Amino acid sequence: MFGTVVVGVGIAGLARIRDLMNPMPSSPSEHLKLFGFVSRRSFGNINDAKQINLEDALRSKEIHAAFISTENRSHEETIRMFLEAGKHVLVEYPMALSAKAAHELWEMAEQKGKVLHVEHIELLTEEYKQLKKEVAGKDLVKGTLHFTGHTLDENKAGFPAFSGIARLTWLIDLFGDLTVTSATRVKQEDKNYSRMTVHFQTANK
């Protein structure tokens, strides 16, 4: 069995715990054993998974891999700690707040002989696969991707372009490399409202 720990218990972290505790029959997950989860908040147990502290998770010889599901800004530091401790790492997209940091982390994983895997779960959904089929072979003339959500704490999630970067990768995956031609942001703090509008161009304009 391959020992694992989940770091962070937001929506993604709770889904990880659920799936590791109840793996699909005959799936690779059956070979993973969840030893616990790490969180800054105190929970005790969640779905029979026990809370352990970060130091114990890093030191444990039984834990071989960490599933990192924390806020964007803390990804880089947490990845470094687990790689330094000799663990494999799976992290939710985006891996870091800069391309430079991402390349450094991949180099570090290679030097340590460990797997560093970034997972963008939205690209694996049936809805997205259907969308990809619909645009295959077609030329993009003009299009809009609009999504909404609650206001995020920028200290934890990063600048809004990073809060929404997971959605922007849809466009790159569907239509290839994009160039930013303009970007604006409207912020109304009294209404707890923020909107970012970005225009992109494909390689063939």
mmCIF file of C-alpha atoms in Angstrom:
data_model
loop_
_atom_site.group_PDB
_atom_site.id
_atom_site.type_symbol
_atom_site.label_atom_id
_atom_site.label_comp_id
_atom_site.label_asym_id
_atom_site.label_seq_id
_atom_site.Cartn_x
_atom_site.Cartn_y
_atom_site.Cartn_z
ATOM 1 C CA MET A 1 0.000 0.000 0.000
ATOM 2 C CA PHE A 2 1.117 3.523 -0.823
ATOM 3 C CA GLY A 3 0.715 5.856 2.173
ATOM 4 C CA THR A 4 -0.843 9.271 1.559
ATOM 5 C CA VAL A 5 -1.807 12.440 3.405
ATOM 6 C CA VAL A 6 -4.238 15.193 2.333
ATOM 7 C CA VAL A 7 -3.149 18.766 3.100
ATOM 8 C CA GLY A 8 -6.039 21.235 3.265
ATOM 9 C CA VAL A 9 -9.698 20.453 3.842
ATOM 10 C CA GLY A 10 -11.616 22.846 1.620
ATOM 11 C CA ILE A 11 -13.929 21.533 -1.116
ATOM 12 C CA ALA A 12 -11.107 19.796 -3.020
ATOM 13 C CA GLY A 13 -9.471 18.387 0.115
ATOM 14 C CA LEU A 14 -12.723 16.935 1.420
ATOM 15 C CA ALA A 15 -13.335 15.305 -1.972
ATOM 16 C CA ARG A 16 -9.840 13.778 -1.817
ATOM 17 C CA ILE A 17 -10.496 12.392 1.667
ATOM 18 C CA ARG A 18 -13.841 10.955 0.572
ATOM 19 C CA ASP A 19 -12.366 9.271 -2.504
ATOM 20 C CA LEU A 20 -9.341 7.876 -0.662
ATOM 21 C CA MET A 21 -11.547 6.475 2.090
ATOM 22 C CA ASN A 22 -13.927 4.900 -0.464
ATOM 23 C CA PRO A 23 -11.891 4.004 -3.566
ATOM 24 C CA MET A 24 -13.655 2.785 -6.694
ATOM 25 C CA PRO A 25 -13.372 -1.011 -7.004
ATOM 26 C CA SER A 26 -10.441 -2.181 -9.164
ATOM 27 C CA SER A 27 -9.105 1.393 -9.480
ATOM 28 C CA PRO A 28 -5.486 2.399 -8.666
ATOM 29 C CA SER A 29 -6.898 4.212 -5.607
ATOM 30 C CA GLU A 30 -7.347 0.840 -3.929
ATOM 31 C CA HIS A 31 -3.553 0.771 -3.513
ATOM 32 C CA LEU A 32 -3.515 4.096 -1.652
ATOM 33 C CA LYS A 33 -3.851 4.246 2.117
ATOM 34 C CA LEU A 34 -4.864 7.551 3.715
ATOM 35 C CA PHE A 35 -2.942 8.067 6.955
ATOM 36 C CA GLY A 36 -4.662 11.328 7.759
ATOM 37 C CA PHE A 37 -5.087 14.969 6.839
ATOM 38 C CA VAL A 38 -3.346 18.209 7.763
ATOM 39 C CA SER A 39 -5.204 21.450 8.450
ATOM 40 C CA ARG A 40 -4.541 24.715 10.295
ATOM 41 C CA ARG A 41 -7.999 24.366 11.815
ATOM 42 C CA SER A 42 -8.796 21.769 14.452
ATOM 43 C CA PHE A 43 -11.211 19.049 13.311
ATOM 44 C CA GLY A 44 -10.235 15.815 15.050
ATOM 45 C CA ASN A 45 -11.637 13.296 12.557
ATOM 46 C CA ILE A 46 -13.392 13.665 9.184
ATOM 47 C CA ASN A 47 -15.107 10.575 7.752
ATOM 48 C CA ASP A 48 -12.909 8.312 9.905
ATOM 49 C CA ALA A 49 -9.772 10.070 8.651
ATOM 50 C CA LYS A 50 -7.704 11.430 11.518
ATOM 51 C CA GLN A 51 -6.078 14.832 11.732
ATOM 52 C CA ILE A 52 -2.278 14.805 12.026
ATOM 53 C CA ASN A 53 0.124 17.710 12.332
ATOM 54 C CA LEU A 54 2.351 18.831 9.477
ATOM 55 C CA GLU A 55 5.614 17.829 11.170
ATOM 56 C CA ASP A 56 4.406 14.256 11.707
ATOM 57 C CA ALA A 57 3.266 14.023 8.089
ATOM 58 C CA LEU A 58 6.672 15.214 6.857
ATOM 59 C CA ARG A 59 8.589 12.825 9.140
ATOM 60 C CA SER A 60 6.431 9.731 8.698
ATOM 61 C CA LYS A 61 8.118 6.840 6.879
ATOM 62 C CA GLU A 62 4.659 5.396 6.146
ATOM 63 C CA ILE A 63 3.534 8.434 4.141
ATOM 64 C CA HIS A 64 4.922 8.362 0.596
ATOM 65 C CA ALA A 65 2.838 11.063 -1.079
ATOM 66 C CA ALA A 66 0.987 14.279 -0.253
ATOM 67 C CA PHE A 67 -2.210 15.559 -1.917
ATOM 68 C CA ILE A 68 -2.065 19.357 -1.606
ATOM 69 C CA SER A 69 -5.453 21.097 -1.670
ATOM 70 C CA THR A 70 -4.705 24.399 0.061
ATOM 71 C CA GLU A 71 -5.157 27.955 -1.214
ATOM 72 C CA ASN A 72 -3.060 28.930 -4.253
ATOM 73 C CA ARG A 73 -0.574 31.129 -2.399
ATOM 74 C CA SER A 74 0.607 28.339 -0.089
ATOM 75 C CA HIS A 75 1.095 25.689 -2.795
ATOM 76 C CA GLU A 76 4.748 26.524 -3.499
ATOM 77 C CA GLU A 77 5.931 26.408 0.124
ATOM 78 C CA THR A 78 4.003 23.215 0.899
ATOM 79 C CA ILE A 79 5.324 21.437 -2.220
ATOM 80 C CA ARG A 80 8.896 22.371 -1.249
ATOM 81 C CA MET A 81 8.455 20.957 2.255
ATOM 82 C CA PHE A 82 7.128 17.607 1.057
ATOM 83 C CA LEU A 83 9.718 17.251 -1.707
ATOM 84 C CA GLU A 84 12.471 18.050 0.825
ATOM 85 C CA ALA A 85 11.002 15.318 3.037
ATOM 86 C CA GLY A 86 11.277 12.846 0.149
ATOM 87 C CA LYS A 87 7.581 12.563 -0.672
ATOM 88 C CA HIS A 88 5.795 12.500 -4.031
ATOM 89 C CA VAL A 89 3.360 15.394 -4.483
ATOM 90 C CA LEU A 90 0.031 15.864 -6.234
ATOM 91 C CA VAL A 91 -1.159 19.478 -6.161
ATOM 92 C CA GLU A 92 -4.337 21.170 -7.328
ATOM 93 C CA TYR A 93 -3.924 23.617 -10.235
ATOM 94 C CA PRO A 94 -2.232 26.124 -10.235
ATOM 95 C CA MET A 95 1.022 24.781 -8.799
ATOM 96 C CA ALA A 96 2.556 28.186 -7.996
ATOM 97 C CA LEU A 97 1.934 31.892 -8.522
ATOM 98 C CA SER A 98 4.714 32.240 -11.105
ATOM 99 C CA ALA A 99 6.169 30.196 -13.956
ATOM 100 C CA LYS A 100 9.655 30.667 -12.460
ATOM 101 C CA ALA A 101 8.615 29.033 -9.182
ATOM 102 C CA ALA A 102 6.894 26.196 -11.058
ATOM 103 C CA HIS A 103 10.043 25.395 -13.055
ATOM 104 C CA GLU A 104 12.142 25.457 -9.861
ATOM 105 C CA LEU A 105 9.763 22.987 -8.203
ATOM 106 C CA TRP A 106 9.831 20.618 -11.190
ATOM 107 C CA GLU A 107 13.653 20.729 -11.166
ATOM 108 C CA MET A 108 13.642 20.021 -7.441
ATOM 109 C CA ALA A 109 11.330 17.017 -7.903
ATOM 110 C CA GLU A 110 13.593 15.688 -10.655
ATOM 111 C CA GLN A 111 16.684 16.048 -8.456
ATOM 112 C CA LYS A 112 14.915 14.243 -5.620
ATOM 113 C CA GLY A 113 13.648 11.490 -7.939
ATOM 114 C CA LYS A 114 10.039 12.236 -6.961
ATOM 115 C CA VAL A 115 6.828 12.728 -8.936
ATOM 116 C CA LEU A 116 5.343 16.231 -8.870
ATOM 117 C CA HIS A 117 1.956 16.110 -10.566
ATOM 118 C CA VAL A 118 -0.366 19.066 -11.130
ATOM 119 C CA GLU A 119 -3.993 18.087 -11.513
ATOM 120 C CA HIS A 120 -6.576 20.254 -13.235
ATOM 121 C CA ILE A 121 -9.655 18.200 -12.427
ATOM 122 C CA GLU A 122 -12.033 20.341 -14.525
ATOM 123 C CA LEU A 123 -10.356 19.161 -17.735
ATOM 124 C CA LEU A 124 -11.397 15.586 -16.873
ATOM 125 C CA THR A 125 -15.129 16.248 -16.455
ATOM 126 C CA GLU A 126 -17.691 14.908 -18.924
ATOM 127 C CA GLU A 127 -18.987 18.453 -19.580
ATOM 128 C CA TYR A 128 -15.538 19.636 -20.595
ATOM 129 C CA LYS A 129 -14.864 16.586 -22.764
ATOM 130 C CA GLN A 130 -18.146 17.291 -24.580
ATOM 131 C CA LEU A 131 -17.177 20.937 -25.110
ATOM 132 C CA LYS A 132 -13.840 19.839 -26.572
ATOM 133 C CA LYS A 133 -15.637 17.540 -29.037
ATOM 134 C CA GLU A 134 -17.938 20.374 -30.106
ATOM 135 C CA VAL A 135 -15.109 22.771 -31.010
ATOM 136 C CA ALA A 136 -12.801 20.182 -32.611
ATOM 137 C CA GLY A 137 -11.942 21.114 -36.205
ATOM 138 C CA LYS A 138 -13.675 24.484 -36.006
ATOM 139 C CA ASP A 139 -12.052 27.911 -36.342
ATOM 140 C CA LEU A 140 -12.677 30.307 -33.484
ATOM 141 C CA VAL A 141 -13.952 33.634 -34.803
ATOM 142 C CA LYS A 142 -15.063 35.176 -31.518
ATOM 143 C CA GLY A 143 -16.180 33.847 -28.179
ATOM 144 C CA THR A 144 -16.787 34.668 -24.530
ATOM 145 C CA LEU A 145 -16.177 32.660 -21.374
ATOM 146 C CA HIS A 146 -18.019 34.145 -18.403
ATOM 147 C CA PHE A 147 -17.884 32.736 -14.900
ATOM 148 C CA THR A 148 -18.829 34.007 -11.479
ATOM 149 C CA GLY A 149 -17.994 33.154 -7.905
ATOM 150 C CA HIS A 150 -17.816 34.622 -4.442
ATOM 151 C CA THR A 151 -15.142 37.193 -3.623
ATOM 152 C CA LEU A 152 -11.890 35.498 -2.612
ATOM 153 C CA ASP A 153 -9.330 36.585 -0.042
ATOM 154 C CA GLU A 154 -6.466 37.795 -2.250
ATOM 155 C CA ASN A 155 -3.939 37.121 0.507
ATOM 156 C CA LYS A 156 -4.780 33.418 0.232
ATOM 157 C CA ALA A 157 -5.975 32.909 -3.328
ATOM 158 C CA GLY A 158 -3.664 35.396 -5.054
ATOM 159 C CA PHE A 159 -4.506 38.121 -7.543
ATOM 160 C CA PRO A 160 -7.884 37.580 -9.324
ATOM 161 C CA ALA A 161 -6.149 36.494 -12.530
ATOM 162 C CA PHE A 162 -4.890 33.531 -10.503
ATOM 163 C CA SER A 163 -8.235 32.867 -8.884
ATOM 164 C CA GLY A 164 -9.609 32.410 -12.395
ATOM 165 C CA ILE A 165 -6.603 30.865 -14.122
ATOM 166 C CA ALA A 166 -8.045 27.361 -13.966
ATOM 167 C CA ARG A 167 -10.838 28.512 -16.281
ATOM 168 C CA LEU A 168 -8.441 30.270 -18.636
ATOM 169 C CA THR A 169 -6.647 26.990 -19.258
ATOM 170 C CA TRP A 170 -9.877 25.750 -20.843
ATOM 171 C CA LEU A 171 -9.313 28.288 -23.621
ATOM 172 C CA ILE A 172 -5.659 27.359 -24.130
ATOM 173 C CA ASP A 173 -6.504 23.661 -24.194
ATOM 174 C CA LEU A 174 -9.314 24.285 -26.690
ATOM 175 C CA PHE A 175 -7.699 26.895 -28.957
ATOM 176 C CA GLY A 176 -3.916 26.860 -28.395
ATOM 177 C CA ASP A 177 -1.636 29.609 -27.116
ATOM 178 C CA LEU A 178 -3.265 32.947 -26.397
ATOM 179 C CA THR A 179 -1.911 36.486 -26.158
ATOM 180 C CA VAL A 180 -3.412 39.023 -23.758
ATOM 181 C CA THR A 181 -4.417 42.157 -25.674
ATOM 182 C CA SER A 182 -6.077 44.056 -22.817
ATOM 183 C CA ALA A 183 -7.252 43.602 -19.248
ATOM 184 C CA THR A 184 -9.345 45.749 -16.909
ATOM 185 C CA ARG A 185 -10.598 45.401 -13.385
ATOM 186 C CA VAL A 186 -13.582 47.000 -11.674
ATOM 187 C CA LYS A 187 -13.691 46.895 -7.892
ATOM 188 C CA GLN A 188 -16.531 48.086 -5.626
ATOM 189 C CA GLU A 189 -15.436 47.341 -2.080
ATOM 190 C CA ASP A 190 -18.627 48.740 -0.533
ATOM 191 C CA LYS A 191 -20.573 46.059 -2.447
ATOM 192 C CA ASN A 192 -17.900 43.352 -2.015
ATOM 193 C CA TYR A 193 -17.797 43.182 -5.822
ATOM 194 C CA SER A 194 -14.945 42.686 -8.244
ATOM 195 C CA ARG A 195 -14.894 41.987 -11.993
ATOM 196 C CA MET A 196 -11.940 41.264 -14.236
ATOM 197 C CA THR A 197 -12.340 41.404 -18.029
ATOM 198 C CA VAL A 198 -9.549 40.092 -20.236
ATOM 199 C CA HIS A 199 -9.313 39.997 -24.044
ATOM 200 C CA PHE A 200 -7.172 37.362 -25.746
ATOM 201 C CA GLN A 201 -6.063 36.672 -29.282
ATOM 202 C CA THR A 202 -5.314 33.235 -30.726
ATOM 203 C CA ALA A 203 -2.113 32.551 -32.694
ATOM 204 C CA ASN A 204 -3.932 33.231 -35.980
ATOM 205 C CA LYS A 205 -5.401 36.492 -34.616
#
